Amino acid sequence: MDATAESFAAKMHELAVGYRADFRRLVAAVSGGADSLALALLLKSFREKNGGQIVVLTVNHHLRAEAEAEAKAVSALMKNWGIEHHILDWFPEEGSGSIEEKAREARYRLMEEWCVRNGFRYLLTAHHQQDQAETFLMRLERGSGVDGLSCMAEMTPRGQICLVRPLLEVEPTKLRSLLQDAGLTWAEDASNDCDDFLRVRMRKFLPQLEAQTGISVRRLAETARALRITREYLEEETETFIKARVRRFDGPAVSLSPSAFARLHSEIGRRVLARLIREVGGRAYPPEYRELRRLAERLQNPSFAGCTLGGCEILPFMKRWWIIPEIDALRAFVGKQTSGNRNSSRRQEVLPSKLKRLLAARKQDC
C-alpha cells in the first residue's frame, strides 16, 4: 500500500504542478469495481496526508439487477471511511444506438452536472494502463490518426470541469493487489466478459498479442503516450495561430485571413478548422478528418463561394473567411449584439453591418 500510495501522491503532485491544478477539492467516480475502488482507497490515503475534501459519486444505470446493491455497498464503505458519497440515477431510454455508449455519456453528464452544481472542478476516474492499451487497439481498428491513437490524457477538459486520470501508468494487477492487501472485495460486472463488446474482445486478445509478437500492454500504453506528446505540440501550434490570427465576433463568429491560413502546415490548418467549427457550431465533436481535408482543399480554390459543415456556414467576405452558425441560427447576427456568449472571457467584436445585411438576405431566401 505504501509504495503504491506514494506513487499515487507523487503523480497527483506532478499533475497539480504541471497543470497548475488545485487538488484540495476532488470528486472521484467509483462504481464498486476493482479499479475505481482502488482509486477511492488511494484517495483516502492521499487525503489523510494532504487534507482537503473528497467526494465519491456512483452512477446507477439500472441496466443490471445487481447495480443498486453495488451502489449501496460503495455508499456504506465510503461512510465507514468518512468520505462523502452520492448515488446518481440514470434510467435507460428507448431508441437506436449503443446502450453502452448511451450509458457512458449519461454517466459523465450526470457527474459533470453534479460537479458544476456543487462547485467542484476536478473529476477523477480510474482508467489504468490496460485501459489505455485497449483503447489504442480499438482506435487502431478504426483507422485513427495521431489524435485517436494518443488515447486518453491524464487531464482532459470536459465542459466546465476537468477529467483527471492519475492511474494511466499503473498496471491493473497492482490495483487489485492493493485491495487484497486491505482485505477489500469488489464487484464484478458480467458485461466485462461479454464478447459483444469490442473492448472486451481487445482485452482478451492482448495476452495473445504479447505471446506471439512481444507487443505488451506496457508497450502499447507507452506508444499512446509518445503520440500524446506529439498531439500536445500540434495543439499548441494550433492555439498559437488562433490567438494571433483569428478575430472573434459576437454570436459567436470568427474570421481569419486566407493568406495566413495558406502558410500553415496542412495538419495545423486542419486542426484550426476543426477547433473553430466545433466552437462556432456548438457541437461536442468536430467534423471528420476527410470532411475537414476536403474543406481545406476547397478554401484554396479562388472561386470558393461558401459551404456548410459541422453546423456552420463557411464563406468568403471582405477578403477574409468567416465561420458562423448555419442559417437556422442567424438571428444572433441580424439582431442586437448578444449578451453572455460562450466566450465572454475573450475579446469580442460586433459583426460588420454589411455581413449582417448579407446574412439577413440569405436567411429570408431560405
Tab-separated table of C-alpha atoms in Angstrom:
chain	number	residue	atom	x	y	z
A	1	MET	CA	0.000	0.000	0.000
A	2	ASP	CA	2.744	2.430	0.963
A	3	ALA	CA	4.651	2.209	-2.346
A	4	THR	CA	1.515	2.477	-4.459
A	5	ALA	CA	0.134	5.294	-2.308
A	6	GLU	CA	3.422	7.176	-2.531
A	7	SER	CA	3.490	6.743	-6.293
A	8	PHE	CA	-0.099	7.990	-6.494
A	9	ALA	CA	0.669	11.018	-4.337
A	10	ALA	CA	3.708	11.797	-6.482
A	11	LYS	CA	1.589	11.638	-9.645
A	12	MET	CA	-1.048	13.933	-8.120
A	13	HIS	CA	1.691	16.422	-7.200
A	14	GLU	CA	3.145	16.183	-10.722
A	15	LEU	CA	-0.245	16.889	-12.291
A	16	ALA	CA	-1.006	19.730	-9.873
A	17	VAL	CA	2.280	21.445	-10.717
A	18	GLY	CA	2.250	20.661	-14.438
A	19	TYR	CA	-1.326	21.829	-14.979
A	20	ARG	CA	-1.467	24.408	-12.179
A	21	ALA	CA	-4.353	22.491	-10.647
A	22	ASP	CA	-5.753	22.878	-7.137
A	23	PHE	CA	-6.493	19.381	-5.844
A	24	ARG	CA	-7.810	20.389	-2.428
A	25	ARG	CA	-11.387	19.535	-3.524
A	26	LEU	CA	-11.775	16.360	-5.575
A	27	VAL	CA	-14.570	14.161	-6.866
A	28	ALA	CA	-13.985	10.515	-7.823
A	29	ALA	CA	-16.116	8.240	-9.997
A	30	VAL	CA	-16.431	4.912	-8.148
A	31	SER	CA	-18.608	2.073	-9.420
A	32	GLY	CA	-17.601	-0.588	-6.915
A	33	GLY	CA	-15.375	-2.430	-9.384
A	34	ALA	CA	-11.750	-3.182	-8.522
A	35	ASP	CA	-10.161	-0.258	-10.357
A	36	SER	CA	-12.396	2.518	-9.071
A	37	LEU	CA	-12.465	1.090	-5.559
A	38	ALA	CA	-8.661	1.125	-5.558
A	39	LEU	CA	-8.800	4.759	-6.650
A	40	ALA	CA	-11.043	5.563	-3.683
A	41	LEU	CA	-8.635	3.778	-1.324
A	42	LEU	CA	-5.690	5.752	-2.715
A	43	LEU	CA	-7.627	8.996	-2.350
A	44	LYS	CA	-8.404	8.112	1.270
A	45	SER	CA	-4.681	7.796	1.932
A	46	PHE	CA	-3.985	10.966	-0.064
A	47	ARG	CA	-6.498	12.944	1.998
A	48	GLU	CA	-5.084	11.641	5.290
A	49	LYS	CA	-1.643	13.005	4.377
A	50	ASN	CA	-2.612	16.134	2.457
A	51	GLY	CA	-6.005	17.169	3.785
A	52	GLY	CA	-8.711	18.584	1.563
A	53	GLN	CA	-12.178	17.388	0.595
A	54	ILE	CA	-13.027	14.222	-1.327
A	55	VAL	CA	-16.449	13.256	-2.671
A	56	VAL	CA	-17.309	9.948	-4.343
A	57	LEU	CA	-20.040	9.605	-6.963
A	58	THR	CA	-21.595	6.340	-8.087
A	59	VAL	CA	-23.890	6.217	-11.119
A	60	ASN	CA	-26.597	3.546	-11.140
A	61	HIS	CA	-27.530	2.941	-14.779
A	62	HIS	CA	-30.285	0.466	-13.821
A	63	LEU	CA	-29.028	-1.912	-16.508
A	64	ARG	CA	-28.238	-4.801	-14.146
A	65	ALA	CA	-30.158	-6.222	-11.209
A	66	GLU	CA	-27.025	-6.057	-9.040
A	67	ALA	CA	-26.371	-2.349	-9.715
A	68	GLU	CA	-28.405	-0.967	-6.813
A	69	ALA	CA	-26.803	-3.282	-4.261
A	70	GLU	CA	-23.329	-2.418	-5.597
A	71	ALA	CA	-24.026	1.313	-5.304
A	72	LYS	CA	-25.263	0.875	-1.724
A	73	ALA	CA	-22.163	-1.166	-0.887
A	74	VAL	CA	-19.950	1.677	-2.100
A	75	SER	CA	-22.029	4.102	-0.054
A	76	ALA	CA	-21.590	2.027	3.117
A	77	LEU	CA	-17.844	1.723	2.597
A	78	MET	CA	-17.425	5.446	1.982
A	79	LYS	CA	-19.424	6.198	5.134
A	80	ASN	CA	-17.063	3.930	7.055
A	81	TRP	CA	-14.092	5.824	5.585
A	82	GLY	CA	-15.629	9.206	6.327
A	83	ILE	CA	-15.926	10.139	2.647
A	84	GLU	CA	-18.984	11.942	1.309
A	85	HIS	CA	-20.858	9.784	-1.229
A	86	HIS	CA	-23.764	10.316	-3.613
A	87	ILE	CA	-25.643	7.925	-5.915
A	88	LEU	CA	-26.768	9.360	-9.261
A	89	ASP	CA	-29.534	7.526	-11.124
A	90	TRP	CA	-29.927	7.129	-14.879
A	91	PHE	CA	-32.736	5.148	-16.451
A	92	PRO	CA	-32.225	3.657	-19.936
A	93	GLU	CA	-34.165	5.291	-22.746
A	94	GLU	CA	-35.560	3.582	-25.811
A	95	GLY	CA	-34.107	4.386	-29.196
A	96	SER	CA	-31.357	3.439	-31.590
A	97	GLY	CA	-27.666	3.422	-30.812
A	98	SER	CA	-25.362	1.529	-28.495
A	99	ILE	CA	-26.722	1.256	-24.961
A	100	GLU	CA	-23.116	1.059	-23.750
A	101	GLU	CA	-22.296	4.408	-25.373
A	102	LYS	CA	-25.522	5.977	-24.088
A	103	ALA	CA	-24.770	4.800	-20.548
A	104	ARG	CA	-21.216	6.114	-20.742
A	105	GLU	CA	-22.326	9.540	-21.954
A	106	ALA	CA	-25.073	9.682	-19.318
A	107	ARG	CA	-22.579	8.749	-16.591
A	108	TYR	CA	-20.226	11.583	-17.450
A	109	ARG	CA	-23.054	14.055	-17.983
A	110	LEU	CA	-24.606	13.320	-14.584
A	111	MET	CA	-21.280	13.570	-12.788
A	112	GLU	CA	-20.330	16.757	-14.611
A	113	GLU	CA	-23.672	18.354	-13.726
A	114	TRP	CA	-23.201	17.382	-10.061
A	115	CYS	CA	-19.693	18.843	-10.008
A	116	VAL	CA	-20.849	22.122	-11.555
A	117	ARG	CA	-23.791	22.452	-9.152
A	118	ASN	CA	-21.559	21.881	-6.158
A	119	GLY	CA	-18.533	23.891	-7.224
A	120	PHE	CA	-16.055	21.088	-7.963
A	121	ARG	CA	-13.590	21.385	-10.824
A	122	TYR	CA	-11.762	18.014	-10.908
A	123	LEU	CA	-13.354	14.602	-11.508
A	124	LEU	CA	-11.031	11.601	-11.118
A	125	THR	CA	-11.501	8.306	-12.956
A	126	ALA	CA	-9.663	5.004	-12.509
A	127	HIS	CA	-8.554	4.400	-16.105
A	128	HIS	CA	-5.281	2.460	-15.992
A	129	GLN	CA	-2.526	1.142	-18.257
A	130	GLN	CA	-4.547	-1.740	-19.718
A	131	ASP	CA	-7.498	0.557	-20.451
A	132	GLN	CA	-5.054	2.692	-22.432
A	133	ALA	CA	-3.763	-0.319	-24.384
A	134	GLU	CA	-7.299	-1.496	-25.176
A	135	THR	CA	-8.254	1.996	-26.336
A	136	PHE	CA	-5.169	2.124	-28.577
A	137	LEU	CA	-6.141	-1.120	-30.333
A	138	MET	CA	-9.768	-0.005	-30.701
A	139	ARG	CA	-8.683	3.286	-32.259
A	140	LEU	CA	-6.201	1.438	-34.494
A	141	GLU	CA	-9.008	-0.823	-35.715
A	142	ARG	CA	-10.980	2.301	-36.696
A	143	GLY	CA	-8.058	3.787	-38.602
A	144	SER	CA	-7.477	6.714	-36.239
A	145	GLY	CA	-4.639	9.189	-36.653
A	146	VAL	CA	-2.463	10.919	-34.065
A	147	ASP	CA	-5.394	12.280	-32.057
A	148	GLY	CA	-7.142	8.933	-31.739
A	149	LEU	CA	-4.031	6.839	-31.136
A	150	SER	CA	-2.826	9.200	-28.415
A	151	CYS	CA	-5.799	7.799	-26.472
A	152	MET	CA	-6.621	9.181	-23.033
A	153	ALA	CA	-4.763	12.101	-21.480
A	154	GLU	CA	-4.084	12.488	-17.770
A	155	MET	CA	-6.003	15.788	-17.748
A	156	THR	CA	-8.883	16.422	-20.156
A	157	PRO	CA	-11.241	19.425	-20.089
A	158	ARG	CA	-14.905	18.459	-20.297
A	159	GLY	CA	-17.385	21.313	-20.305
A	160	GLN	CA	-16.921	23.232	-17.069
A	161	ILE	CA	-14.858	20.533	-15.333
A	162	CYS	CA	-11.642	18.621	-15.927
A	163	LEU	CA	-11.284	14.833	-16.018
A	164	VAL	CA	-8.201	13.583	-14.154
A	165	ARG	CA	-6.742	10.114	-14.808
A	166	PRO	CA	-3.831	9.642	-12.376
A	167	LEU	CA	-3.616	5.838	-12.859
A	168	LEU	CA	-2.862	5.645	-16.597
A	169	GLU	CA	0.634	4.285	-15.961
A	170	VAL	CA	-0.490	1.761	-13.320
A	171	GLU	CA	-0.998	-1.933	-14.060
A	172	PRO	CA	-4.450	-3.226	-13.037
A	173	THR	CA	-2.881	-6.151	-11.148
A	174	LYS	CA	-1.311	-3.646	-8.749
A	175	LEU	CA	-4.699	-2.110	-8.066
A	176	ARG	CA	-6.215	-5.491	-7.254
A	177	SER	CA	-3.283	-6.371	-5.036
A	178	LEU	CA	-3.868	-3.113	-3.205
A	179	LEU	CA	-7.460	-4.129	-2.426
A	180	GLN	CA	-6.492	-7.658	-1.452
A	181	ASP	CA	-3.861	-6.368	0.974
A	182	ALA	CA	-6.531	-4.135	2.524
A	183	GLY	CA	-8.963	-7.060	2.820
A	184	LEU	CA	-11.472	-5.458	0.449
A	185	THR	CA	-13.736	-7.192	-2.053
A	186	TRP	CA	-15.097	-5.645	-5.234
A	187	ALA	CA	-17.965	-6.126	-7.645
A	188	GLU	CA	-17.526	-7.922	-10.961
A	189	ASP	CA	-19.605	-6.692	-13.896
A	190	ALA	CA	-20.616	-9.646	-16.090
A	191	SER	CA	-20.575	-7.383	-19.153
A	192	ASN	CA	-16.798	-7.143	-18.770
A	193	ASP	CA	-16.620	-10.709	-20.108
A	194	CYS	CA	-19.157	-10.294	-22.922
A	195	ASP	CA	-17.684	-10.707	-26.415
A	196	ASP	CA	-20.401	-8.477	-27.874
A	197	PHE	CA	-18.238	-5.501	-26.921
A	198	LEU	CA	-15.123	-4.638	-28.916
A	199	ARG	CA	-13.237	-3.569	-25.798
A	200	VAL	CA	-13.761	-6.994	-24.228
A	201	ARG	CA	-12.514	-8.714	-27.376
A	202	MET	CA	-9.437	-6.493	-27.373
A	203	ARG	CA	-8.852	-7.262	-23.693
A	204	LYS	CA	-8.908	-10.980	-24.368
A	205	PHE	CA	-6.639	-10.529	-27.391
A	206	LEU	CA	-3.890	-8.675	-25.526
A	207	PRO	CA	-2.266	-11.791	-23.941
A	208	GLN	CA	-2.182	-13.469	-27.369
A	209	LEU	CA	-0.643	-10.373	-28.928
A	210	GLU	CA	2.156	-10.312	-26.379
A	211	ALA	CA	2.779	-14.060	-26.555
A	212	GLN	CA	3.019	-14.109	-30.354
A	213	THR	CA	4.670	-10.748	-31.064
A	214	GLY	CA	6.137	-9.417	-27.830
A	215	ILE	CA	3.911	-6.333	-28.053
A	216	SER	CA	2.859	-5.844	-24.443
A	217	VAL	CA	0.249	-3.732	-22.702
A	218	ARG	CA	3.030	-1.501	-21.427
A	219	ARG	CA	4.444	-1.015	-24.941
A	220	LEU	CA	1.038	-0.036	-26.345
A	221	ALA	CA	0.454	2.407	-23.495
A	222	GLU	CA	3.928	3.911	-23.965
A	223	THR	CA	3.246	4.350	-27.692
A	224	ALA	CA	-0.006	6.148	-26.903
A	225	ARG	CA	1.888	8.403	-24.505
A	226	ALA	CA	4.512	9.228	-27.151
A	227	LEU	CA	1.790	10.104	-29.639
A	228	ARG	CA	0.077	12.235	-26.991
A	229	ILE	CA	3.227	14.362	-26.694
A	230	THR	CA	3.104	14.885	-30.465
A	231	ARG	CA	-0.570	15.744	-30.249
A	232	GLU	CA	0.056	18.297	-27.496
A	233	TYR	CA	2.667	20.020	-29.659
A	234	LEU	CA	0.247	20.196	-32.586
A	235	GLU	CA	-2.447	21.593	-30.306
A	236	GLU	CA	-0.053	24.260	-29.001
A	237	GLU	CA	0.780	25.334	-32.580
A	238	THR	CA	-2.936	25.436	-33.368
A	239	GLU	CA	-3.683	27.578	-30.323
A	240	THR	CA	-0.821	29.950	-31.168
A	241	PHE	CA	-2.257	30.576	-34.645
A	242	ILE	CA	-5.815	31.050	-33.359
A	243	LYS	CA	-4.742	33.558	-30.722
A	244	ALA	CA	-2.664	35.560	-33.197
A	245	ARG	CA	-4.695	35.340	-36.406
A	246	VAL	CA	-8.360	34.667	-35.635
A	247	ARG	CA	-10.789	37.509	-34.910
A	248	ARG	CA	-13.808	36.756	-32.754
A	249	PHE	CA	-17.256	38.299	-33.042
A	250	ASP	CA	-20.481	38.160	-31.045
A	251	GLY	CA	-22.716	35.247	-31.866
A	252	PRO	CA	-20.198	33.504	-31.758
A	253	ALA	CA	-18.499	34.008	-35.105
A	254	VAL	CA	-14.881	34.056	-36.246
A	255	SER	CA	-12.893	35.229	-39.240
A	256	LEU	CA	-9.370	34.572	-40.456
A	257	SER	CA	-7.015	35.666	-43.199
A	258	PRO	CA	-6.761	33.322	-46.227
A	259	SER	CA	-3.127	34.272	-46.768
A	260	ALA	CA	-2.181	33.494	-43.152
A	261	PHE	CA	-4.041	30.183	-43.349
A	262	ALA	CA	-2.282	29.275	-46.615
A	263	ARG	CA	1.106	29.490	-44.875
A	264	LEU	CA	0.156	26.849	-42.313
A	265	HIS	CA	1.204	23.220	-42.489
A	266	SER	CA	-1.777	21.224	-43.741
A	267	GLU	CA	-2.142	19.392	-40.399
A	268	ILE	CA	-2.212	22.622	-38.388
A	269	GLY	CA	-4.669	24.099	-40.893
A	270	ARG	CA	-6.984	21.128	-40.458
A	271	ARG	CA	-6.799	21.476	-36.688
A	272	VAL	CA	-7.556	25.196	-36.866
A	273	LEU	CA	-10.676	24.480	-38.917
A	274	ALA	CA	-11.727	21.666	-36.584
A	275	ARG	CA	-11.358	23.847	-33.483
A	276	LEU	CA	-13.202	26.844	-34.922
A	277	ILE	CA	-16.037	24.842	-36.491
A	278	ARG	CA	-16.642	22.908	-33.278
A	279	GLU	CA	-16.623	26.123	-31.254
A	280	VAL	CA	-18.938	28.081	-33.532
A	281	GLY	CA	-21.205	25.132	-34.325
A	282	GLY	CA	-21.542	24.286	-30.631
A	283	ARG	CA	-21.147	20.558	-31.174
A	284	ALA	CA	-19.357	18.054	-28.946
A	285	TYR	CA	-17.078	16.816	-31.722
A	286	PRO	CA	-15.503	18.393	-34.816
A	287	PRO	CA	-16.246	17.155	-38.356
A	288	GLU	CA	-14.466	14.026	-39.541
A	289	TYR	CA	-10.933	14.183	-40.904
A	290	ARG	CA	-11.901	13.639	-44.538
A	291	GLU	CA	-14.521	16.403	-44.369
A	292	LEU	CA	-12.003	18.875	-42.982
A	293	ARG	CA	-9.426	17.904	-45.583
A	294	ARG	CA	-11.994	18.433	-48.337
A	295	LEU	CA	-12.891	21.837	-46.881
A	296	ALA	CA	-9.233	22.884	-46.731
A	297	GLU	CA	-8.872	21.979	-50.422
A	298	ARG	CA	-11.986	23.941	-51.353
A	299	LEU	CA	-10.755	27.003	-49.475
A	300	GLN	CA	-7.705	27.106	-51.750
A	301	ASN	CA	-9.929	27.469	-54.828
A	302	PRO	CA	-10.237	31.170	-55.844
A	303	SER	CA	-13.846	30.558	-56.877
A	304	PHE	CA	-14.861	29.260	-53.410
A	305	ALA	CA	-18.233	30.840	-52.622
A	306	GLY	CA	-19.140	29.140	-49.349
A	307	CYS	CA	-20.340	25.870	-47.844
A	308	THR	CA	-21.772	24.364	-44.655
A	309	LEU	CA	-20.089	21.943	-42.274
A	310	GLY	CA	-20.484	20.972	-38.629
A	311	GLY	CA	-23.446	23.281	-38.016
A	312	CYS	CA	-21.554	26.233	-39.513
A	313	GLU	CA	-21.503	28.317	-42.653
A	314	ILE	CA	-18.054	28.999	-44.028
A	315	LEU	CA	-17.997	31.878	-46.525
A	316	PRO	CA	-15.648	34.494	-48.002
A	317	PHE	CA	-16.354	38.147	-47.220
A	318	MET	CA	-14.177	41.280	-47.316
A	319	LYS	CA	-11.005	39.296	-48.104
A	320	ARG	CA	-11.452	37.010	-45.084
A	321	TRP	CA	-13.024	33.644	-44.417
A	322	TRP	CA	-15.915	33.696	-41.976
A	323	ILE	CA	-17.260	30.843	-39.861
A	324	ILE	CA	-20.734	31.454	-38.459
A	325	PRO	CA	-23.668	29.298	-37.278
A	326	GLU	CA	-25.894	27.902	-40.012
A	327	ILE	CA	-28.934	29.748	-41.385
A	328	ASP	CA	-31.249	28.499	-38.623
A	329	ALA	CA	-29.148	30.368	-36.037
A	330	LEU	CA	-28.674	33.625	-37.920
A	331	ARG	CA	-30.952	35.606	-35.620
A	332	ALA	CA	-27.888	36.024	-33.421
A	333	PHE	CA	-26.290	38.025	-36.191
A	334	VAL	CA	-29.146	40.054	-37.606
A	335	GLY	CA	-30.477	41.217	-34.237
A	336	LYS	CA	-28.837	43.016	-31.370
A	337	GLN	CA	-25.430	42.084	-30.028
A	338	THR	CA	-25.772	39.025	-27.818
A	339	SER	CA	-25.007	39.207	-24.117
A	340	GLY	CA	-23.311	36.499	-22.057
A	341	ASN	CA	-21.977	34.472	-25.009
A	342	ARG	CA	-19.887	31.337	-24.581
A	343	ASN	CA	-16.600	33.176	-24.997
A	344	SER	CA	-17.288	36.178	-22.787
A	345	SER	CA	-13.779	35.978	-21.322
A	346	ARG	CA	-12.315	36.717	-24.768
A	347	ARG	CA	-12.338	39.965	-26.684
A	348	GLN	CA	-15.469	40.125	-28.883
A	349	GLU	CA	-16.304	42.393	-31.806
A	350	VAL	CA	-19.624	43.262	-33.410
A	351	LEU	CA	-20.239	41.587	-36.755
A	352	PRO	CA	-19.813	44.026	-39.688
A	353	SER	CA	-23.109	45.635	-40.767
A	354	LYS	CA	-22.600	44.645	-44.389
A	355	LEU	CA	-22.211	40.994	-43.410
A	356	LYS	CA	-25.279	41.208	-41.185
A	357	ARG	CA	-27.319	42.506	-44.118
A	358	LEU	CA	-25.948	39.768	-46.364
A	359	LEU	CA	-26.857	37.090	-43.822
A	360	ALA	CA	-30.306	38.610	-43.278
A	361	ALA	CA	-30.954	38.436	-47.022
A	362	ARG	CA	-29.763	34.817	-47.185
A	363	LYS	CA	-31.956	33.937	-44.221
A	364	GLN	CA	-35.015	35.352	-45.994
A	365	ASP	CA	-34.160	33.410	-49.133
A	366	CYS	CA	-34.057	30.066	-47.309
